[in-house]
Amino acid sequence: QVELVESGGGSVQTGGSLRLSCVTSGTGHTTYCMGWFRQRPGHEREGVALIDSDTSISYAESVTGRFTISQDDAKNTLYLQMNNLKPEDTAMYYCAATLYCSGALPTPVERDMDYWGKGTLVTVSS
C-alpha cells in the first residue's frame, strides 16, 4: 500500500519561502508519476508541479519561476521549494502519485492520481 505524508507547511509573509516534503512508502522499486497539488479556498484542486516517471518536470503557469519540484530517491521524498510566495498561494497542498500520468501540466492530471497524502496547509499573508 502506497502512503504519502506531507510536511513543511506553515504561515509566511508575502515574498517568503517554504519547502514542502512528501515522504513516500510502499512504492518499492516502481517508478511513479508524482506531483504537488493544491486547493485554494473557493477553488477546485489544481496541479502545481509534476515530475513524471521519465523525470520530465512541468509546472502550473502561476508558479513557474517561483516553485521547484525535486525528489530524493534515497530518502523516498518528494520536495516542493516555494519562493517568492504570494497571498494567492494560500492553500492546502497535497502530494499525489500514480503509475501513469496522461500528460504534463496544465493537463488536469489530478484525475490520474491514485494515491494522495492528507495535505499540509500553507498560508501567505500580505
CSV table of N, CA and C in Angstrom, one decimal:
chain,number,residue,atom,x,y,z
A,1,GLN,N,0.8,-1.2,0.0
A,1,GLN,CA,0.0,0.0,0.0
A,1,GLN,C,0.9,1.2,0.0
A,2,VAL,N,0.7,2.1,-1.0
A,2,VAL,CA,1.4,3.3,-1.1
A,2,VAL,C,0.9,4.4,-0.1
A,3,GLU,N,1.8,5.0,0.7
A,3,GLU,CA,1.4,6.0,1.6
A,3,GLU,C,2.2,7.3,1.4
A,4,LEU,N,1.6,8.4,1.5
A,4,LEU,CA,2.3,9.7,1.3
A,4,LEU,C,2.0,10.6,2.5
A,5,VAL,N,3.1,11.2,3.0
A,5,VAL,CA,2.9,12.0,4.2
A,5,VAL,C,3.6,13.3,3.9
A,6,GLU,N,2.8,14.4,3.9
A,6,GLU,CA,3.4,15.7,3.6
A,6,GLU,C,3.8,16.4,4.9
A,7,SER,N,4.7,17.4,4.8
A,7,SER,CA,5.1,18.2,5.9
A,7,SER,C,5.7,19.5,5.4
A,8,GLY,N,5.9,20.5,6.2
A,8,GLY,CA,6.6,21.7,5.8
A,8,GLY,C,5.7,22.9,5.6
A,9,GLY,N,4.4,22.7,5.7
A,9,GLY,CA,3.5,23.9,5.6
A,9,GLY,C,3.7,24.8,6.8
A,10,GLY,N,3.1,26.0,6.6
A,10,GLY,CA,3.2,27.0,7.7
A,10,GLY,C,2.7,28.3,7.2
A,11,SER,N,2.9,29.3,8.0
A,11,SER,CA,2.5,30.7,7.7
A,11,SER,C,3.7,31.6,7.5
A,12,VAL,N,3.7,32.3,6.3
A,12,VAL,CA,4.8,33.2,6.0
A,12,VAL,C,4.2,34.4,5.4
A,13,GLN,N,5.0,35.4,5.3
A,13,GLN,CA,4.6,36.7,4.7
A,13,GLN,C,4.9,36.7,3.2
A,14,THR,N,4.3,37.6,2.5
A,14,THR,CA,4.5,37.7,1.1
A,14,THR,C,6.0,37.9,0.8
A,15,GLY,N,6.5,37.1,-0.2
A,15,GLY,CA,7.9,37.1,-0.5
A,15,GLY,C,8.7,36.0,0.2
A,16,GLY,N,8.1,35.4,1.1
A,16,GLY,CA,8.8,34.4,1.9
A,16,GLY,C,8.9,33.0,1.2
A,17,SER,N,9.5,32.1,1.8
A,17,SER,CA,9.8,30.8,1.2
A,17,SER,C,9.4,29.7,2.2
A,18,LEU,N,9.0,28.6,1.6
A,18,LEU,CA,8.8,27.3,2.3
A,18,LEU,C,9.2,26.2,1.5
A,19,ARG,N,9.6,25.1,2.1
A,19,ARG,CA,9.9,23.8,1.4
A,19,ARG,C,9.0,22.7,2.0
A,20,LEU,N,8.2,22.2,1.1
A,20,LEU,CA,7.3,21.1,1.5
A,20,LEU,C,8.0,19.8,1.2
A,21,SER,N,7.7,18.8,2.0
A,21,SER,CA,8.3,17.5,1.8
A,21,SER,C,7.2,16.5,1.8
A,22,CYS,N,7.4,15.4,1.0
A,22,CYS,CA,6.4,14.3,1.0
A,22,CYS,C,7.2,13.0,1.1
A,23,VAL,N,7.1,12.3,2.2
A,23,VAL,CA,7.7,11.0,2.3
A,23,VAL,C,6.8,9.9,1.8
A,24,THR,N,7.4,9.1,1.0
A,24,THR,CA,6.6,8.0,0.4
A,24,THR,C,7.0,6.7,1.0
A,25,SER,N,6.1,5.8,1.0
A,25,SER,CA,6.4,4.4,1.4
A,25,SER,C,5.5,3.5,0.6
A,26,GLY,N,5.9,2.2,0.5
A,26,GLY,CA,5.1,1.2,-0.2
A,26,GLY,C,5.3,1.3,-1.7
A,27,THR,N,6.2,2.1,-2.2
A,27,THR,CA,6.4,2.2,-3.7
A,27,THR,C,7.3,1.1,-4.2
A,28,GLY,N,8.1,0.5,-3.3
A,28,GLY,CA,9.1,-0.5,-3.8
A,28,GLY,C,10.1,0.1,-4.8
A,29,HIS,N,10.3,-0.6,-5.9
A,29,HIS,CA,11.3,-0.1,-6.9
A,29,HIS,C,10.5,0.4,-8.1
A,30,THR,N,9.2,0.6,-8.0
A,30,THR,CA,8.4,1.0,-9.1
A,30,THR,C,8.5,2.6,-9.2
A,31,THR,N,8.6,3.0,-10.4
A,31,THR,CA,8.7,4.5,-10.7
A,31,THR,C,7.3,5.0,-10.9
A,32,TYR,N,7.0,6.1,-10.2
A,32,TYR,CA,5.7,6.7,-10.3
A,32,TYR,C,5.8,8.1,-10.8
A,33,CYS,N,4.7,8.5,-11.4
A,33,CYS,CA,4.5,9.9,-11.7
A,33,CYS,C,4.0,10.6,-10.4
A,34,MET,N,4.7,11.6,-10.0
A,34,MET,CA,4.3,12.2,-8.7
A,34,MET,C,4.2,13.7,-8.8
A,35,GLY,N,3.3,14.3,-8.0
A,35,GLY,CA,3.1,15.7,-8.1
A,35,GLY,C,2.6,16.4,-6.9
A,36,TRP,N,2.7,17.7,-6.9
A,36,TRP,CA,2.1,18.5,-5.9
A,36,TRP,C,0.9,19.2,-6.4
A,37,PHE,N,-0.2,19.2,-5.6
A,37,PHE,CA,-1.4,19.8,-6.0
A,37,PHE,C,-1.9,20.7,-4.8
A,38,ARG,N,-2.8,21.6,-5.1
A,38,ARG,CA,-3.3,22.5,-4.1
A,38,ARG,C,-4.7,22.8,-4.3
A,39,GLN,N,-5.4,23.1,-3.2
A,39,GLN,CA,-6.7,23.5,-3.2
A,39,GLN,C,-6.9,24.8,-2.4
A,40,ARG,N,-7.1,25.9,-3.2
A,40,ARG,CA,-7.2,27.2,-2.6
A,40,ARG,C,-8.7,27.4,-2.1
A,41,PRO,N,-9.0,28.2,-1.2
A,41,PRO,CA,-10.3,28.5,-0.7
A,41,PRO,C,-11.2,28.9,-1.9
A,42,GLY,N,-12.3,28.2,-2.1
A,42,GLY,CA,-13.2,28.6,-3.2
A,42,GLY,C,-12.8,28.1,-4.6
A,43,HIS,N,-11.8,27.3,-4.6
A,43,HIS,CA,-11.3,26.8,-5.9
A,43,HIS,C,-11.2,25.3,-5.9
A,44,GLU,N,-11.2,24.7,-7.1
A,44,GLU,CA,-11.0,23.2,-7.2
A,44,GLU,C,-9.5,22.9,-7.1
A,45,ARG,N,-9.3,21.7,-6.8
A,45,ARG,CA,-7.9,21.2,-6.7
A,45,ARG,C,-7.2,21.4,-8.0
A,46,GLU,N,-5.9,21.8,-8.0
A,46,GLU,CA,-5.2,22.1,-9.2
A,46,GLU,C,-3.8,21.6,-9.1
A,47,GLY,N,-3.2,21.2,-10.2
A,47,GLY,CA,-1.8,20.7,-10.2
A,47,GLY,C,-0.9,21.9,-10.1
A,48,VAL,N,0.1,21.8,-9.4
A,48,VAL,CA,1.1,22.8,-9.2
A,48,VAL,C,2.5,22.5,-9.8
A,49,ALA,N,2.9,21.2,-9.6
A,49,ALA,CA,4.2,20.8,-10.1
A,49,ALA,C,4.2,19.3,-10.3
A,50,LEU,N,4.8,18.8,-11.3
A,50,LEU,CA,4.7,17.4,-11.6
A,50,LEU,C,6.0,16.9,-12.1
A,51,ILE,N,6.4,15.7,-11.6
A,51,ILE,CA,7.6,15.0,-12.1
A,51,ILE,C,7.2,13.6,-12.5
A,52,ASP,N,7.3,13.4,-13.8
A,52,ASP,CA,6.8,12.2,-14.4
A,52,ASP,C,7.8,11.0,-14.2
A,53,SER,N,7.4,9.8,-14.5
A,53,SER,CA,8.3,8.7,-14.3
A,53,SER,C,9.5,8.7,-15.2
A,54,ASP,N,9.5,9.5,-16.2
A,54,ASP,CA,10.7,9.7,-17.1
A,54,ASP,C,11.5,10.9,-16.6
A,55,THR,N,11.2,11.4,-15.5
A,55,THR,CA,11.8,12.6,-14.8
A,55,THR,C,11.5,13.9,-15.4
A,56,SER,N,10.7,13.9,-16.4
A,56,SER,CA,10.3,15.2,-17.0
A,56,SER,C,9.5,16.0,-16.0
A,57,ILE,N,9.6,17.3,-16.0
A,57,ILE,CA,9.0,18.2,-15.0
A,57,ILE,C,8.1,19.2,-15.7
A,58,SER,N,7.0,19.5,-15.1
A,58,SER,CA,6.2,20.6,-15.6
A,58,SER,C,5.6,21.3,-14.4
A,59,TYR,N,5.2,22.6,-14.6
A,59,TYR,CA,4.6,23.4,-13.6
A,59,TYR,C,3.4,24.1,-14.1
A,60,ALA,N,2.5,24.5,-13.1
A,60,ALA,CA,1.4,25.4,-13.5
A,60,ALA,C,2.0,26.8,-13.8
A,61,GLU,N,1.4,27.4,-14.7
A,61,GLU,CA,1.9,28.7,-15.1
A,61,GLU,C,2.0,29.7,-14.0
A,62,SER,N,1.1,29.6,-13.0
A,62,SER,CA,1.1,30.6,-11.9
A,62,SER,C,2.3,30.4,-11.0
A,63,VAL,N,3.0,29.3,-11.0
A,63,VAL,CA,4.1,29.1,-10.1
A,63,VAL,C,5.4,29.0,-10.8
A,64,THR,N,5.4,29.0,-12.1
A,64,THR,CA,6.7,28.8,-12.9
A,64,THR,C,7.6,30.0,-12.5
A,65,GLY,N,8.9,29.5,-12.3
A,65,GLY,CA,9.9,30.5,-11.9
A,65,GLY,C,10.0,30.8,-10.4
A,66,ARG,N,9.0,30.3,-9.6
A,66,ARG,CA,9.0,30.5,-8.2
A,66,ARG,C,9.0,29.2,-7.4
A,67,PHE,N,8.4,28.1,-8.0
A,67,PHE,CA,8.4,26.8,-7.3
A,67,PHE,C,9.3,25.9,-8.0
A,68,THR,N,9.9,24.9,-7.3
A,68,THR,CA,10.8,23.9,-7.9
A,68,THR,C,10.4,22.6,-7.2
A,69,ILE,N,10.1,21.6,-8.1
A,69,ILE,CA,9.9,20.2,-7.6
A,69,ILE,C,11.2,19.4,-7.7
A,70,SER,N,11.4,18.6,-6.8
A,70,SER,CA,12.6,17.7,-6.8
A,70,SER,C,12.3,16.4,-6.0
A,71,GLN,N,13.1,15.4,-6.2
A,71,GLN,CA,12.9,14.2,-5.4
A,71,GLN,C,14.3,13.6,-5.1
A,72,ASP,N,14.3,13.0,-3.9
A,72,ASP,CA,15.5,12.3,-3.4
A,72,ASP,C,15.1,10.8,-3.3
A,73,ASP,N,15.5,10.0,-4.2
A,73,ASP,CA,15.1,8.6,-4.2
A,73,ASP,C,15.7,7.9,-3.0
A,74,ALA,N,16.8,8.3,-2.6
A,74,ALA,CA,17.5,7.6,-1.4
A,74,ALA,C,16.7,7.8,-0.1
A,75,LYS,N,16.0,9.0,-0.1
A,75,LYS,CA,15.2,9.3,1.1
A,75,LYS,C,13.7,9.1,0.9
A,76,ASN,N,13.3,8.6,-0.3
A,76,ASN,CA,11.9,8.4,-0.7
A,76,ASN,C,11.1,9.6,-0.4
A,77,THR,N,11.6,10.7,-0.8
A,77,THR,CA,11.0,12.0,-0.5
A,77,THR,C,10.9,12.9,-1.7
A,78,LEU,N,9.7,13.5,-1.9
A,78,LEU,CA,9.4,14.5,-2.9
A,78,LEU,C,9.4,15.8,-2.2
A,79,TYR,N,10.0,16.8,-2.9
A,79,TYR,CA,10.0,18.2,-2.3
A,79,TYR,C,9.3,19.2,-3.2
A,80,LEU,N,8.9,20.3,-2.6
A,80,LEU,CA,8.5,21.4,-3.4
A,80,LEU,C,9.0,22.7,-2.7
A,81,GLN,N,10.0,23.3,-3.3
A,81,GLN,CA,10.6,24.5,-2.9
A,81,GLN,C,9.8,25.7,-3.4
A,82,MET,N,9.2,26.5,-2.5
A,82,MET,CA,8.4,27.6,-2.9
A,82,MET,C,9.0,28.9,-2.5
A,83,ASN,N,9.3,29.7,-3.4
A,83,ASN,CA,9.9,31.0,-3.2
A,83,ASN,C,9.0,32.1,-3.6
A,84,ASN,N,9.3,33.3,-3.1
A,84,ASN,CA,8.5,34.5,-3.5
A,84,ASN,C,7.0,34.2,-3.4
A,85,LEU,N,6.6,33.7,-2.3
A,85,LEU,CA,5.2,33.3,-2.1
A,85,LEU,C,4.3,34.5,-2.1
A,86,LYS,N,3.1,34.3,-2.6
A,86,LYS,CA,2.1,35.3,-2.7
A,86,LYS,C,0.9,34.9,-1.9
A,87,PRO,N,0.0,35.9,-1.5
A,87,PRO,CA,-1.2,35.5,-0.8
A,87,PRO,C,-2.1,34.5,-1.6
A,88,GLU,N,-2.0,34.6,-2.9
A,88,GLU,CA,-2.8,33.7,-3.7
A,88,GLU,C,-2.3,32.3,-3.7
A,89,ASP,N,-1.1,32.0,-3.1
A,89,ASP,CA,-0.6,30.7,-3.0
A,89,ASP,C,-1.1,30.0,-1.7
A,90,THR,N,-1.9,30.8,-0.9
A,90,THR,CA,-2.5,30.2,0.3
A,90,THR,C,-3.4,29.0,-0.1
A,91,ALA,N,-3.2,27.9,0.4
A,91,ALA,CA,-3.9,26.7,0.0
A,91,ALA,C,-3.5,25.5,0.9
A,92,MET,N,-4.3,24.4,0.8
A,92,MET,CA,-3.8,23.1,1.3
A,92,MET,C,-3.1,22.5,0.2
A,93,TYR,N,-1.9,22.0,0.4
A,93,TYR,CA,-1.0,21.4,-0.6
A,93,TYR,C,-1.0,19.9,-0.3
A,94,TYR,N,-1.2,19.2,-1.4
A,94,TYR,CA,-1.2,17.7,-1.4
A,94,TYR,C,-0.1,17.1,-2.3
A,95,CYS,N,0.4,16.0,-1.8
A,95,CYS,CA,1.3,15.2,-2.6
A,95,CYS,C,0.5,14.0,-3.2
A,96,ALA,N,0.8,13.6,-4.4
A,96,ALA,CA,0.0,12.5,-5.0
A,96,ALA,C,0.9,11.7,-6.0
A,97,ALA,N,0.4,10.5,-6.2
A,97,ALA,CA,1.2,9.6,-7.1
A,97,ALA,C,0.3,8.7,-7.9
A,98,THR,N,0.8,8.3,-9.1
A,98,THR,CA,0.2,7.4,-9.9
A,98,THR,C,1.2,6.7,-10.8
A,99,LEU,N,0.8,5.5,-11.3
A,99,LEU,CA,1.8,4.8,-12.2
A,99,LEU,C,1.9,5.5,-13.6
A,100,TYR,N,0.8,6.2,-13.9
A,100,TYR,CA,0.8,6.8,-15.3
A,100,TYR,C,0.1,8.1,-15.3
A,101,CYS,N,0.8,9.2,-15.7
A,101,CYS,CA,0.2,10.5,-15.9
A,101,CYS,C,-0.1,10.7,-17.4
A,102,SER,N,-1.3,11.2,-17.6
A,102,SER,CA,-1.8,11.3,-19.0
A,102,SER,C,-1.2,12.5,-19.8
A,103,GLY,N,-0.4,13.3,-19.1
A,103,GLY,CA,0.2,14.4,-19.7
A,103,GLY,C,1.0,15.3,-18.7
A,104,ALA,N,1.5,16.4,-19.2
A,104,ALA,CA,2.2,17.3,-18.4
A,104,ALA,C,1.3,18.5,-18.0
A,105,LEU,N,1.5,19.2,-16.9
A,105,LEU,CA,0.7,20.3,-16.6
A,105,LEU,C,0.8,21.3,-17.7
A,106,PRO,N,-0.3,22.0,-18.0
A,106,PRO,CA,-1.6,22.1,-17.2
A,106,PRO,C,-2.6,21.1,-17.5
A,107,THR,N,-2.3,19.9,-18.1
A,107,THR,CA,-3.2,18.8,-18.2
A,107,THR,C,-3.8,18.5,-16.8
A,108,PRO,N,-5.1,18.3,-16.7
A,108,PRO,CA,-5.6,18.1,-15.3
A,108,PRO,C,-5.3,16.7,-14.8
A,109,VAL,N,-4.1,16.4,-14.5
A,109,VAL,CA,-3.6,15.1,-14.1
A,109,VAL,C,-4.1,14.7,-12.7
A,110,GLU,N,-4.7,15.6,-12.0
A,110,GLU,CA,-5.2,15.2,-10.7
A,110,GLU,C,-6.1,14.0,-10.8
A,111,ARG,N,-6.8,13.9,-11.9
A,111,ARG,CA,-7.8,12.8,-12.1
A,111,ARG,C,-7.1,11.5,-12.3
A,112,ASP,N,-5.7,11.6,-12.6
A,112,ASP,CA,-5.0,10.4,-12.9
A,112,ASP,C,-4.5,9.8,-11.5
A,113,MET,N,-4.4,10.6,-10.5
A,113,MET,CA,-3.7,10.2,-9.3
A,113,MET,C,-4.4,9.1,-8.5
A,114,ASP,N,-3.7,8.1,-8.1
A,114,ASP,CA,-4.3,7.0,-7.3
A,114,ASP,C,-4.1,7.1,-5.8
A,115,TYR,N,-3.0,7.8,-5.5
A,115,TYR,CA,-2.6,7.9,-4.0
A,115,TYR,C,-2.5,9.4,-3.7
A,116,TRP,N,-3.0,9.7,-2.5
A,116,TRP,CA,-2.9,11.1,-2.0
A,116,TRP,C,-2.5,11.1,-0.6
A,117,GLY,N,-1.7,12.2,-0.2
A,117,GLY,CA,-1.5,12.5,1.2
A,117,GLY,C,-2.6,13.2,1.8
A,118,LYS,N,-2.5,13.6,3.0
A,118,LYS,CA,-3.6,14.3,3.7
A,118,LYS,C,-3.5,15.8,3.6
A,119,GLY,N,-2.3,16.2,3.1
A,119,GLY,CA,-2.2,17.6,2.9
A,119,GLY,C,-1.4,18.4,4.0
A,120,THR,N,-0.9,19.5,3.6
A,120,THR,CA,-0.2,20.4,4.6
A,120,THR,C,-0.6,21.9,4.2
A,121,LEU,N,-0.9,22.7,5.2
A,121,LEU,CA,-1.5,24.0,4.9
A,121,LEU,C,-0.4,25.0,4.8
A,122,VAL,N,-0.6,25.8,3.7
A,122,VAL,CA,0.3,27.0,3.5
A,122,VAL,C,-0.5,28.2,3.5
A,123,THR,N,-0.1,29.2,4.4
A,123,THR,CA,-0.8,30.4,4.5
A,123,THR,C,0.2,31.6,4.3
A,124,VAL,N,-0.2,32.4,3.3
A,124,VAL,CA,0.7,33.5,3.0
A,124,VAL,C,0.0,34.8,3.2
A,125,SER,N,0.5,35.6,4.1
A,125,SER,CA,-0.2,36.9,4.5
A,125,SER,C,0.5,38.1,3.8
A,126,SER,N,-0.3,39.1,3.5
A,126,SER,CA,0.2,40.3,2.8
A,126,SER,C,0.8,41.3,3.8
